[in-house]
GROMACS .gro file of N, CA and C in nm:
model
  471
    1MET      N    1   0.085  -0.117   0.000
    1MET     CA    2   0.000   0.000   0.000
    1MET      C    3   0.090   0.124   0.000
    2PRO      N    4   0.066   0.216  -0.093
    2PRO     CA    5   0.151   0.334  -0.101
    2PRO      C    6   0.136   0.422   0.023
    3GLN      N    7   0.247   0.470   0.073
    3GLN     CA    8   0.247   0.560   0.187
    3GLN      C    9   0.236   0.704   0.139
    4ILE      N   10   0.169   0.785   0.217
    4ILE     CA   11   0.155   0.926   0.184
    4ILE      C   12   0.247   1.003   0.277
    5PRO      N   13   0.342   1.077   0.221
    5PRO     CA   14   0.431   1.155   0.307
    5PRO      C   15   0.350   1.251   0.394
    6GLU      N   16   0.398   1.270   0.518
    6GLU     CA   17   0.328   1.357   0.613
    6GLU      C   18   0.308   1.498   0.561
    7LYS      N   19   0.400   1.546   0.478
    7LYS     CA   20   0.390   1.685   0.432
    7LYS      C   21   0.277   1.703   0.328
    8ILE      N   22   0.226   1.594   0.273
    8ILE     CA   23   0.117   1.603   0.176
    8ILE      C   24  -0.015   1.604   0.254
    9HIS      N   25  -0.089   1.711   0.239
    9HIS     CA   26  -0.214   1.727   0.313
    9HIS      C   27  -0.337   1.697   0.228
   10GLU      N   28  -0.316   1.682   0.098
   10GLU     CA   29  -0.427   1.650   0.009
   10GLU      C   30  -0.391   1.531  -0.077
   11LEU      N   31  -0.494   1.457  -0.115
   11LEU     CA   32  -0.476   1.337  -0.195
   11LEU      C   33  -0.547   1.351  -0.328
   12THR      N   34  -0.489   1.293  -0.431
   12THR     CA   35  -0.559   1.283  -0.558
   12THR      C   36  -0.662   1.171  -0.544
   13VAL      N   37  -0.753   1.161  -0.638
   13VAL     CA   38  -0.852   1.055  -0.633
   13VAL      C   39  -0.783   0.918  -0.644
   14GLY      N   40  -0.676   0.910  -0.722
   14GLY     CA   41  -0.602   0.784  -0.734
   14GLY      C   42  -0.536   0.744  -0.603
   15GLN      N   43  -0.476   0.842  -0.534
   15GLN     CA   44  -0.414   0.813  -0.404
   15GLN      C   45  -0.519   0.771  -0.302
   16LEU      N   46  -0.632   0.841  -0.301
   16LEU     CA   47  -0.739   0.806  -0.208
   16LEU      C   48  -0.791   0.665  -0.237
   17SER      N   49  -0.805   0.633  -0.363
   17SER     CA   50  -0.851   0.500  -0.403
   17SER      C   51  -0.751   0.393  -0.357
   18ALA      N   52  -0.623   0.416  -0.382
   18ALA     CA   53  -0.521   0.319  -0.345
   18ALA      C   54  -0.515   0.297  -0.194
   19ARG      N   55  -0.525   0.404  -0.118
   19ARG     CA   56  -0.516   0.394   0.028
   19ARG      C   57  -0.643   0.339   0.091
   20SER      N   58  -0.759   0.372   0.035
   20SER     CA   59  -0.886   0.331   0.098
   20SER      C   60  -0.936   0.196   0.049
   21GLY      N   61  -0.889   0.155  -0.069
   21GLY     CA   62  -0.939   0.030  -0.128
   21GLY      C   63  -1.069   0.048  -0.204
   22ALA      N   64  -1.119   0.171  -0.210
   22ALA     CA   65  -1.243   0.198  -0.283
   22ALA      C   66  -1.208   0.235  -0.427
   23ALA      N   67  -1.286   0.188  -0.520
   23ALA     CA   68  -1.264   0.221  -0.660
   23ALA      C   69  -1.284   0.370  -0.682
   24VAL      N   70  -1.216   0.424  -0.781
   24VAL     CA   71  -1.231   0.565  -0.815
   24VAL      C   72  -1.378   0.597  -0.843
   25SER      N   73  -1.446   0.509  -0.914
   25SER     CA   74  -1.587   0.532  -0.944
   25SER      C   75  -1.671   0.537  -0.816
   26ALA      N   76  -1.636   0.456  -0.717
   26ALA     CA   77  -1.708   0.458  -0.589
   26ALA      C   78  -1.683   0.591  -0.518
   27LEU      N   79  -1.561   0.641  -0.524
   27LEU     CA   80  -1.530   0.770  -0.461
   27LEU      C   81  -1.607   0.883  -0.528
   28HIS      N   82  -1.616   0.879  -0.658
   28HIS     CA   83  -1.695   0.981  -0.730
   28HIS      C   84  -1.841   0.970  -0.690
   29PHE      N   85  -1.891   0.847  -0.677
   29PHE     CA   86  -2.029   0.824  -0.635
   29PHE      C   87  -2.051   0.877  -0.493
   30TYR      N   88  -1.960   0.846  -0.400
   30TYR     CA   89  -1.971   0.897  -0.263
   30TYR      C   90  -1.975   1.049  -0.262
   31GLU      N   91  -1.894   1.109  -0.346
   31GLU     CA   92  -1.892   1.256  -0.352
   31GLU      C   93  -2.025   1.309  -0.407
   32ALA      N   94  -2.076   1.245  -0.509
   32ALA     CA   95  -2.204   1.288  -0.567
   32ALA      C   96  -2.318   1.274  -0.465
   33LYS      N   97  -2.307   1.177  -0.376
   33LYS     CA   98  -2.410   1.155  -0.274
   33LYS      C   99  -2.386   1.238  -0.148
   34GLY      N  100  -2.280   1.317  -0.146
   34GLY     CA  101  -2.256   1.405  -0.032
   34GLY      C  102  -2.190   1.337   0.087
   35LEU      N  103  -2.128   1.222   0.066
   35LEU     CA  104  -2.062   1.151   0.175
   35LEU      C  105  -1.919   1.200   0.198
   36ILE      N  106  -1.854   1.242   0.092
   36ILE     CA  107  -1.720   1.300   0.100
   36ILE      C  108  -1.719   1.425   0.013
   37SER      N  109  -1.616   1.506   0.029
   37SER     CA  110  -1.607   1.626  -0.055
   37SER      C  111  -1.462   1.647  -0.097
   38SER      N  112  -1.447   1.723  -0.202
   38SER     CA  113  -1.315   1.757  -0.252
   38SER      C  114  -1.314   1.903  -0.293
   39ARG      N  115  -1.196   1.951  -0.317
   39ARG     CA  116  -1.184   2.083  -0.378
   39ARG      C  117  -1.129   2.060  -0.518
   40ARG      N  118  -1.142   2.158  -0.603
   40ARG     CA  119  -1.091   2.146  -0.740
   40ARG      C  120  -0.967   2.234  -0.756
   41THR      N  121  -0.869   2.181  -0.824
   41THR     CA  122  -0.748   2.258  -0.855
   41THR      C  123  -0.779   2.350  -0.972
   42PRO      N  124  -0.689   2.444  -1.002
   42PRO     CA  125  -0.710   2.528  -1.121
   42PRO      C  126  -0.726   2.445  -1.249
   43GLY      N  127  -0.668   2.325  -1.253
   43GLY     CA  128  -0.682   2.235  -1.367
   43GLY      C  129  -0.806   2.147  -1.356
   44ASN      N  130  -0.896   2.176  -1.261
   44ASN     CA  131  -1.023   2.105  -1.239
   44ASN      C  132  -1.004   1.960  -1.192
   45GLN      N  133  -0.893   1.932  -1.124
   45GLN     CA  134  -0.871   1.799  -1.067
   45GLN      C  135  -0.917   1.798  -0.922
   46ARG      N  136  -0.970   1.684  -0.879
   46ARG     CA  137  -1.016   1.671  -0.742
   46ARG      C  138  -0.898   1.656  -0.647
   47ARG      N  139  -0.911   1.719  -0.530
   47ARG     CA  140  -0.814   1.701  -0.422
   47ARG      C  141  -0.893   1.679  -0.294
   48TYR      N  142  -0.855   1.573  -0.222
   48TYR     CA  143  -0.924   1.535  -0.099
   48TYR      C  144  -0.830   1.558   0.019
   49SER      N  145  -0.886   1.606   0.129
   49SER     CA  146  -0.805   1.621   0.250
   49SER      C  147  -0.774   1.482   0.304
   50ARG      N  148  -0.666   1.471   0.380
   50ARG     CA  149  -0.624   1.341   0.432
   50ARG      C  150  -0.732   1.275   0.517
   51ASP      N  151  -0.811   1.356   0.589
   51ASP     CA  152  -0.913   1.297   0.675
   51ASP      C  153  -1.026   1.230   0.598
   52THR      N  154  -1.029   1.249   0.467
   52THR     CA  155  -1.130   1.181   0.385
   52THR      C  156  -1.109   1.030   0.390
   53LEU      N  157  -0.985   0.985   0.414
   53LEU     CA  158  -0.959   0.842   0.429
   53LEU      C  159  -1.045   0.782   0.539
   54ARG      N  160  -1.055   0.852   0.652
   54ARG     CA  161  -1.136   0.800   0.763
   54ARG      C  162  -1.284   0.802   0.728
   55ARG      N  163  -1.329   0.906   0.659
   55ARG     CA  164  -1.470   0.912   0.618
   55ARG      C  165  -1.504   0.797   0.524
   56VAL      N  166  -1.415   0.768   0.430
   56VAL     CA  167  -1.438   0.657   0.337
   56VAL      C  168  -1.442   0.525   0.414
   57ALA      N  169  -1.350   0.508   0.510
   57ALA     CA  170  -1.349   0.386   0.591
   57ALA      C  171  -1.480   0.373   0.668
   58PHE      N  172  -1.530   0.482   0.722
   58PHE     CA  173  -1.656   0.485   0.795
   58PHE      C  174  -1.771   0.443   0.703
   59VAL      N  175  -1.777   0.503   0.584
   59VAL     CA  176  -1.883   0.471   0.488
   59VAL      C  177  -1.878   0.324   0.449
   60ARG      N  178  -1.761   0.276   0.418
   60ARG     CA  179  -1.748   0.136   0.373
   60ARG      C  180  -1.783   0.037   0.483
   61ALA      N  181  -1.744   0.067   0.608
   61ALA     CA  182  -1.777  -0.022   0.720
   61ALA      C  183  -1.928  -0.025   0.739
   62ALA      N  184  -1.992   0.091   0.734
   62ALA     CA  185  -2.137   0.097   0.750
   62ALA      C  186  -2.207   0.023   0.636
   63GLN      N  187  -2.158   0.039   0.514
   63GLN     CA  188  -2.218  -0.032   0.401
   63GLN      C  189  -2.204  -0.183   0.417
   64ARG      N  190  -2.090  -0.229   0.467
   64ARG     CA  191  -2.068  -0.373   0.481
   64ARG      C  192  -2.169  -0.438   0.575
   65VAL      N  193  -2.218  -0.362   0.672
   65VAL     CA  194  -2.317  -0.419   0.764
   65VAL      C  195  -2.459  -0.387   0.719
   66GLY      N  196  -2.474  -0.331   0.598
   66GLY     CA  197  -2.606  -0.313   0.540
   66GLY      C  198  -2.674  -0.181   0.568
   67ILE      N  199  -2.602  -0.083   0.615
   67ILE     CA  200  -2.663   0.047   0.641
   67ILE      C  201  -2.678   0.120   0.507
   68PRO      N  202  -2.797   0.169   0.476
   68PRO     CA  203  -2.818   0.239   0.348
   68PRO      C  204  -2.738   0.370   0.342
   69LEU      N  205  -2.697   0.407   0.222
   69LEU     CA  206  -2.618   0.529   0.204
   69LEU      C  207  -2.690   0.653   0.256
   70ALA      N  208  -2.820   0.659   0.241
   70ALA     CA  209  -2.894   0.776   0.289
   70ALA      C  210  -2.881   0.788   0.441
   71THR      N  211  -2.884   0.676   0.512
   71THR     CA  212  -2.869   0.677   0.657
   71THR      C  213  -2.728   0.717   0.696
   72ILE      N  214  -2.629   0.669   0.621
   72ILE     CA  215  -2.490   0.706   0.647
   72ILE      C  216  -2.471   0.856   0.626
   73ARG      N  217  -2.528   0.908   0.518
   73ARG     CA  218  -2.517   1.052   0.488
   73ARG      C  219  -2.579   1.135   0.602
   74GLU      N  220  -2.695   1.092   0.651
   74GLU     CA  221  -2.760   1.163   0.763
   74GLU      C  222  -2.671   1.163   0.886
   75ALA      N  223  -2.607   1.049   0.913
   75ALA     CA  224  -2.518   1.040   1.030
   75ALA      C  225  -2.398   1.134   1.014
   76LEU      N  226  -2.338   1.134   0.896
   76LEU     CA  227  -2.223   1.221   0.873
   76LEU      C  228  -2.263   1.369   0.877
   77ALA      N  229  -2.385   1.398   0.834
   77ALA     CA  230  -2.432   1.537   0.833
   77ALA      C  231  -2.447   1.592   0.975
   78ARG      N  232  -2.466   1.504   1.072
   78ARG     CA  233  -2.480   1.549   1.210
   78ARG      C  234  -2.347   1.582   1.276
   79LEU      N  235  -2.238   1.544   1.210
   79LEU     CA  236  -2.106   1.576   1.264
   79LEU      C  237  -2.071   1.720   1.230
   80PRO      N  238  -1.991   1.787   1.314
   80PRO     CA  239  -1.949   1.923   1.279
   80PRO      C  240  -1.881   1.924   1.143
   81GLU      N  241  -1.897   2.032   1.070
   81GLU     CA  242  -1.847   2.046   0.933
   81GLU      C  243  -1.704   1.996   0.918
   82GLU      N  244  -1.687   1.907   0.822
   82GLU     CA  245  -1.556   1.854   0.784
   82GLU      C  246  -1.488   1.768   0.891
   83ARG      N  247  -1.552   1.741   1.004
   83ARG     CA  248  -1.489   1.656   1.104
   83ARG      C  249  -1.507   1.511   1.063
   84THR      N  250  -1.403   1.435   1.079
   84THR     CA  251  -1.413   1.293   1.047
   84THR      C  252  -1.474   1.219   1.165
   85PRO      N  253  -1.540   1.109   1.139
   85PRO     CA  254  -1.599   1.030   1.248
   85PRO      C  255  -1.490   0.971   1.337
   86THR      N  256  -1.515   0.973   1.464
   86THR     CA  257  -1.422   0.916   1.562
   86THR      C  258  -1.472   0.779   1.605
   87ARG      N  259  -1.392   0.713   1.686
   87ARG     CA  260  -1.432   0.584   1.744
   87ARG      C  261  -1.561   0.600   1.824
   88GLU      N  262  -1.573   0.711   1.896
   88GLU     CA  263  -1.693   0.737   1.976
   88GLU      C  264  -1.815   0.759   1.886
   89ASP      N  265  -1.795   0.829   1.774
   89ASP     CA  266  -1.904   0.848   1.677
   89ASP      C  267  -1.953   0.712   1.628
   90TRP      N  268  -1.858   0.625   1.591
   90TRP     CA  269  -1.895   0.493   1.540
   90TRP      C  270  -1.971   0.415   1.646
   91ALA      N  271  -1.925   0.419   1.770
   91ALA     CA  272  -1.992   0.345   1.878
   91ALA      C  273  -2.136   0.394   1.896
   92ARG      N  274  -2.155   0.525   1.896
   92ARG     CA  275  -2.288   0.583   1.914
   92ARG      C  276  -2.380   0.546   1.798
   93LEU      N  277  -2.331   0.562   1.677
   93LEU     CA  278  -2.412   0.534   1.559
   93LEU      C  279  -2.441   0.385   1.543
   94SER      N  280  -2.341   0.302   1.568
   94SER     CA  281  -2.364   0.159   1.552
   94SER      C  282  -2.465   0.108   1.653
   95GLU      N  283  -2.467   0.167   1.771
   95GLU     CA  284  -2.568   0.129   1.871
   95GLU      C  285  -2.707   0.167   1.822
   96ALA      N  286  -2.719   0.283   1.761
   96ALA     CA  287  -2.848   0.327   1.708
   96ALA      C  288  -2.893   0.239   1.591
   97TRP      N  289  -2.799   0.191   1.512
   97TRP     CA  290  -2.831   0.109   1.396
   97TRP      C  291  -2.859  -0.036   1.433
   98ARG      N  292  -2.822  -0.077   1.553
   98ARG     CA  293  -2.835  -0.217   1.595
   98ARG      C  294  -2.980  -0.266   1.587
   99SER      N  295  -3.075  -0.187   1.637
   99SER     CA  296  -3.214  -0.233   1.636
   99SER      C  297  -3.266  -0.248   1.492
  100GLU      N  298  -3.225  -0.158   1.404
  100GLU     CA  299  -3.264  -0.169   1.263
  100GLU      C  300  -3.209  -0.298   1.203
  101MET      N  301  -3.084  -0.330   1.234
  101MET     CA  302  -3.023  -0.452   1.183
  101MET      C  303  -3.091  -0.576   1.241
  102ASP      N  304  -3.124  -0.572   1.372
  102ASP     CA  305  -3.193  -0.685   1.434
  102ASP      C  306  -3.325  -0.713   1.364
  103GLU      N  307  -3.399  -0.607   1.330
  103GLU     CA  308  -3.528  -0.624   1.262
  103GLU      C  309  -3.508  -0.684   1.123
  104ARG      N  310  -3.404  -0.638   1.051
  104ARG     CA  311  -3.378  -0.694   0.918
  104ARG      C  312  -3.340  -0.841   0.928
  105ILE      N  313  -3.264  -0.877   1.031
  105ILE     CA  314  -3.225  -1.017   1.051
  105ILE      C  315  -3.350  -1.102   1.075
  106LYS      N  316  -3.442  -1.053   1.157
  106LYS     CA  317  -3.567  -1.126   1.180
  106LYS      C  318  -3.643  -1.146   1.049
  107GLN      N  319  -3.653  -1.040   0.970
  107GLN     CA  320  -3.725  -1.050   0.842
  107GLN      C  321  -3.658  -1.152   0.751
  108LEU      N  322  -3.526  -1.149   0.742
  108LEU     CA  323  -3.455  -1.244   0.657
  108LEU      C  324  -3.473  -1.387   0.706
  109ASN      N  325  -3.473  -1.407   0.837
  109ASN     CA  326  -3.496  -1.541   0.890
  109ASN      C  327  -3.635  -1.591   0.854
  110ARG      N  328  -3.736  -1.503   0.864
  110ARG     CA  329  -3.872  -1.543   0.825
  110ARG      C  330  -3.877  -1.577   0.677
  111LEU      N  331  -3.814  -1.494   0.593
  111LEU     CA  332  -3.812  -1.522   0.449
  111LEU      C  333  -3.745  -1.655   0.420
  112ARG      N  334  -3.632  -1.681   0.485
  112ARG     CA  335  -3.562  -1.807   0.465
  112ARG      C  336  -3.650  -1.925   0.503
  113ASP      N  337  -3.718  -1.915   0.616
  113ASP     CA  338  -3.803  -2.025   0.661
  113ASP      C  339  -3.920  -2.048   0.564
  114HIS      N  340  -3.977  -1.942   0.511
  114HIS     CA  341  -4.088  -1.956   0.417
  114HIS      C  342  -4.041  -1.999   0.279
  115LEU      N  343  -3.917  -1.971   0.246
  115LEU     CA  344  -3.865  -2.009   0.115
  115LEU      C  345  -3.871  -2.161   0.098
  116THR      N  346  -3.838  -2.235   0.202
  116THR     CA  347  -3.843  -2.381   0.195
  116THR      C  348  -3.986  -2.427   0.168
  117ASP      N  349  -4.082  -2.367   0.238
  117ASP     CA  350  -4.222  -2.404   0.216
  117ASP      C  351  -4.263  -2.374   0.072
  118CYS      N  352  -4.221  -2.260   0.023
  118CYS     CA  353  -4.260  -2.216  -0.111
  118CYS      C  354  -4.201  -2.309  -0.217
  119ILE      N  355  -4.077  -2.345  -0.202
  119ILE     CA  356  -4.014  -2.435  -0.299
  119ILE      C  357  -4.083  -2.571  -0.293
  120GLY      N  358  -4.122  -2.611  -0.172
  120GLY     CA  359  -4.188  -2.740  -0.154
  120GLY      C  360  -4.321  -2.748  -0.226
  121CYS      N  361  -4.400  -2.640  -0.222
  121CYS     CA  362  -4.531  -2.647  -0.286
  121CYS      C  363  -4.522  -2.610  -0.434
  122GLY      N  364  -4.432  -2.520  -0.469
  122GLY     CA  365  -4.409  -2.484  -0.608
  122GLY      C  366  -4.516  -2.399  -0.672
  123CYS      N  367  -4.616  -2.354  -0.597
  123CYS     CA  368  -4.729  -2.284  -0.661
  123CYS      C  369  -4.699  -2.137  -0.690
  124LEU      N  370  -4.633  -2.070  -0.600
  124LEU     CA  371  -4.612  -1.926  -0.609
  124LEU      C  372  -4.744  -1.851  -0.634
  125SER      N  373  -4.850  -1.903  -0.578
  125SER     CA  374  -4.982  -1.842  -0.593
  125SER      C  375  -4.987  -1.709  -0.521
  126LEU      N  376  -5.034  -1.607  -0.591
  126LEU     CA  377  -5.044  -1.476  -0.527
  126LEU      C  378  -5.150  -1.476  -0.417
  127SER      N  379  -5.243  -1.571  -0.422
  127SER     CA  380  -5.348  -1.571  -0.320
  127SER      C  381  -5.307  -1.642  -0.192
  128THR      N  382  -5.210  -1.734  -0.199
  128THR     CA  383  -5.175  -1.808  -0.078
  128THR      C  384  -5.026  -1.809  -0.047
  129CYS      N  385  -4.940  -1.768  -0.136
  129CYS     CA  386  -4.795  -1.777  -0.117
  129CYS      C  387  -4.749  -1.684  -0.005
  130VAL      N  388  -4.674  -1.740   0.090
  130VAL     CA  389  -4.626  -1.660   0.203
  130VAL      C  390  -4.516  -1.562   0.161
  131LEU      N  391  -4.455  -1.583   0.046
  131LEU     CA  392  -4.354  -1.489  -0.001
  131LEU      C  393  -4.416  -1.375  -0.081
  132SER      N  394  -4.505  -1.408  -0.173
  132SER     CA  395  -4.569  -1.305  -0.256
  132SER      C  396  -4.680  -1.233  -0.183
  133ASN      N  397  -4.741  -1.299  -0.084
  133ASN     CA  398  -4.857  -1.244  -0.015
  133ASN      C  399  -4.847  -1.274   0.135
  134PRO      N  400  -4.752  -1.209   0.205
  134PRO     CA  401  -4.734  -1.238   0.348
  134PRO      C  402  -4.863  -1.216   0.426
  135ASP      N  403  -4.892  -1.310   0.516
  135ASP     CA  404  -5.010  -1.303   0.603
  135ASP      C  405  -5.140  -1.289   0.525
  136ASP      N  406  -5.143  -1.331   0.398
  136ASP     CA  407  -5.261  -1.327   0.312
  136ASP      C  408  -5.327  -1.189   0.311
  137VAL      N  409  -5.244  -1.085   0.306
  137VAL     CA  410  -5.295  -0.948   0.304
  137VAL      C  411  -5.385  -0.924   0.185
  138PHE      N  412  -5.346  -0.973   0.068
  138PHE     CA  413  -5.425  -0.951  -0.052
  138PHE      C  414  -5.551  -1.037  -0.055
  139GLY      N  415  -5.549  -1.150   0.015
  139GLY     CA  416  -5.662  -1.241   0.015
  139GLY      C  417  -5.788  -1.179   0.073
  140GLU      N  418  -5.772  -1.077   0.156
  140GLU     CA  419  -5.888  -1.009   0.213
  140GLU      C  420  -5.962  -0.928   0.107
  141ARG      N  421  -5.891  -0.882   0.003
  141ARG     CA  422  -5.951  -0.796  -0.099
  141ARG      C  423  -5.988  -0.871  -0.226
  142LEU      N  424  -5.899  -0.961  -0.271
  142LEU     CA  425  -5.923  -1.032  -0.397
  142LEU      C  426  -5.833  -1.153  -0.403
  143VAL      N  427  -5.849  -1.235  -0.504
  143VAL     CA  428  -5.770  -1.358  -0.516
  143VAL      C  429  -5.713  -1.371  -0.656
  144GLY      N  430  -5.610  -1.455  -0.666
  144GLY     CA  431  -5.555  -1.496  -0.795
  144GLY      C  432  -5.500  -1.385  -0.880
  145SER      N  433  -5.514  -1.403  -1.011
  145SER     CA  434  -5.449  -1.316  -1.108
  145SER      C  435  -5.508  -1.175  -1.113
  146ARG      N  436  -5.622  -1.155  -1.051
  146ARG     CA  437  -5.678  -1.020  -1.051
  146ARG      C  438  -5.584  -0.923  -0.981
  147LEU      N  439  -5.502  -0.974  -0.891
  147LEU     CA  440  -5.405  -0.889  -0.823
  147LEU      C  441  -5.311  -0.825  -0.924
  148MET      N  442  -5.263  -0.902  -1.018
  148MET     CA  443  -5.173  -0.848  -1.121
  148MET      C  444  -5.246  -0.744  -1.206
  149ALA      N  445  -5.370  -0.769  -1.241
  149ALA     CA  446  -5.446  -0.674  -1.321
  149ALA      C  447  -5.466  -0.544  -1.243
  150GLU      N  448  -5.492  -0.555  -1.112
  150GLU     CA  449  -5.510  -0.436  -1.030
  150GLU      C  450  -5.381  -0.355  -1.023
  151ARG      N  451  -5.268  -0.421  -1.010
  151ARG     CA  452  -5.139  -0.351  -1.005
  151ARG      C  453  -5.114  -0.275  -1.136
  152ARG      N  454  -5.140  -0.340  -1.248
  152ARG     CA  455  -5.119  -0.275  -1.377
  152ARG      C  456  -5.210  -0.154  -1.393
  153GLN      N  457  -5.333  -0.167  -1.346
  153GLN     CA  458  -5.427  -0.056  -1.356
  153GLN      C  459  -5.380   0.061  -1.269
  154GLU      N  460  -5.330   0.033  -1.148
  154GLU     CA  461  -5.279   0.139  -1.061
  154GLU      C  462  -5.159   0.209  -1.124
  155GLU      N  463  -5.070   0.133  -1.189
  155GLU     CA  464  -4.954   0.193  -1.255
  155GLU      C  465  -4.995   0.281  -1.370
  156GLY      N  466  -5.105   0.249  -1.437
  156GLY     CA  467  -5.153   0.328  -1.551
  156GLY      C  468  -5.215   0.460  -1.508
  157ASP      N  469  -5.257   0.471  -1.382
  157ASP     CA  470  -5.321   0.594  -1.334
  157ASP      C  471  -5.225   0.711  -1.328
   0.00000   0.00000   0.00000
């Protein structure tokens, strides 16, 4: 991994990519989404402050555990301008995200358990399938293929 001399306070997008492990396209995407920022040189090249490395690491760690980019952006927006997230920031935010993750895990476990039933019956019926129609929500209003016709009609409105 290339080392950045201490006297260099700004990184090119290539240096940031090499040090963070994020693709250049991902860094451009993060910038477009407001997760990181850069300044432009007179030649219109991006320059990132060294602390952007920590912000990118924060974003990537949060993404790895399934936190949506919009939620990450909101968390970073609550930090004082241009301050990088600290260990304490991560601890506070990860605790807040824990209940959201627990709920997603429960949902995935339910889906996994129903997937076996669904493959076993093979019907994929919109009126009775626990995957397409959880808790028979649609069965109270209508049955069978009329559901698809109703959806198409709603989209046409």
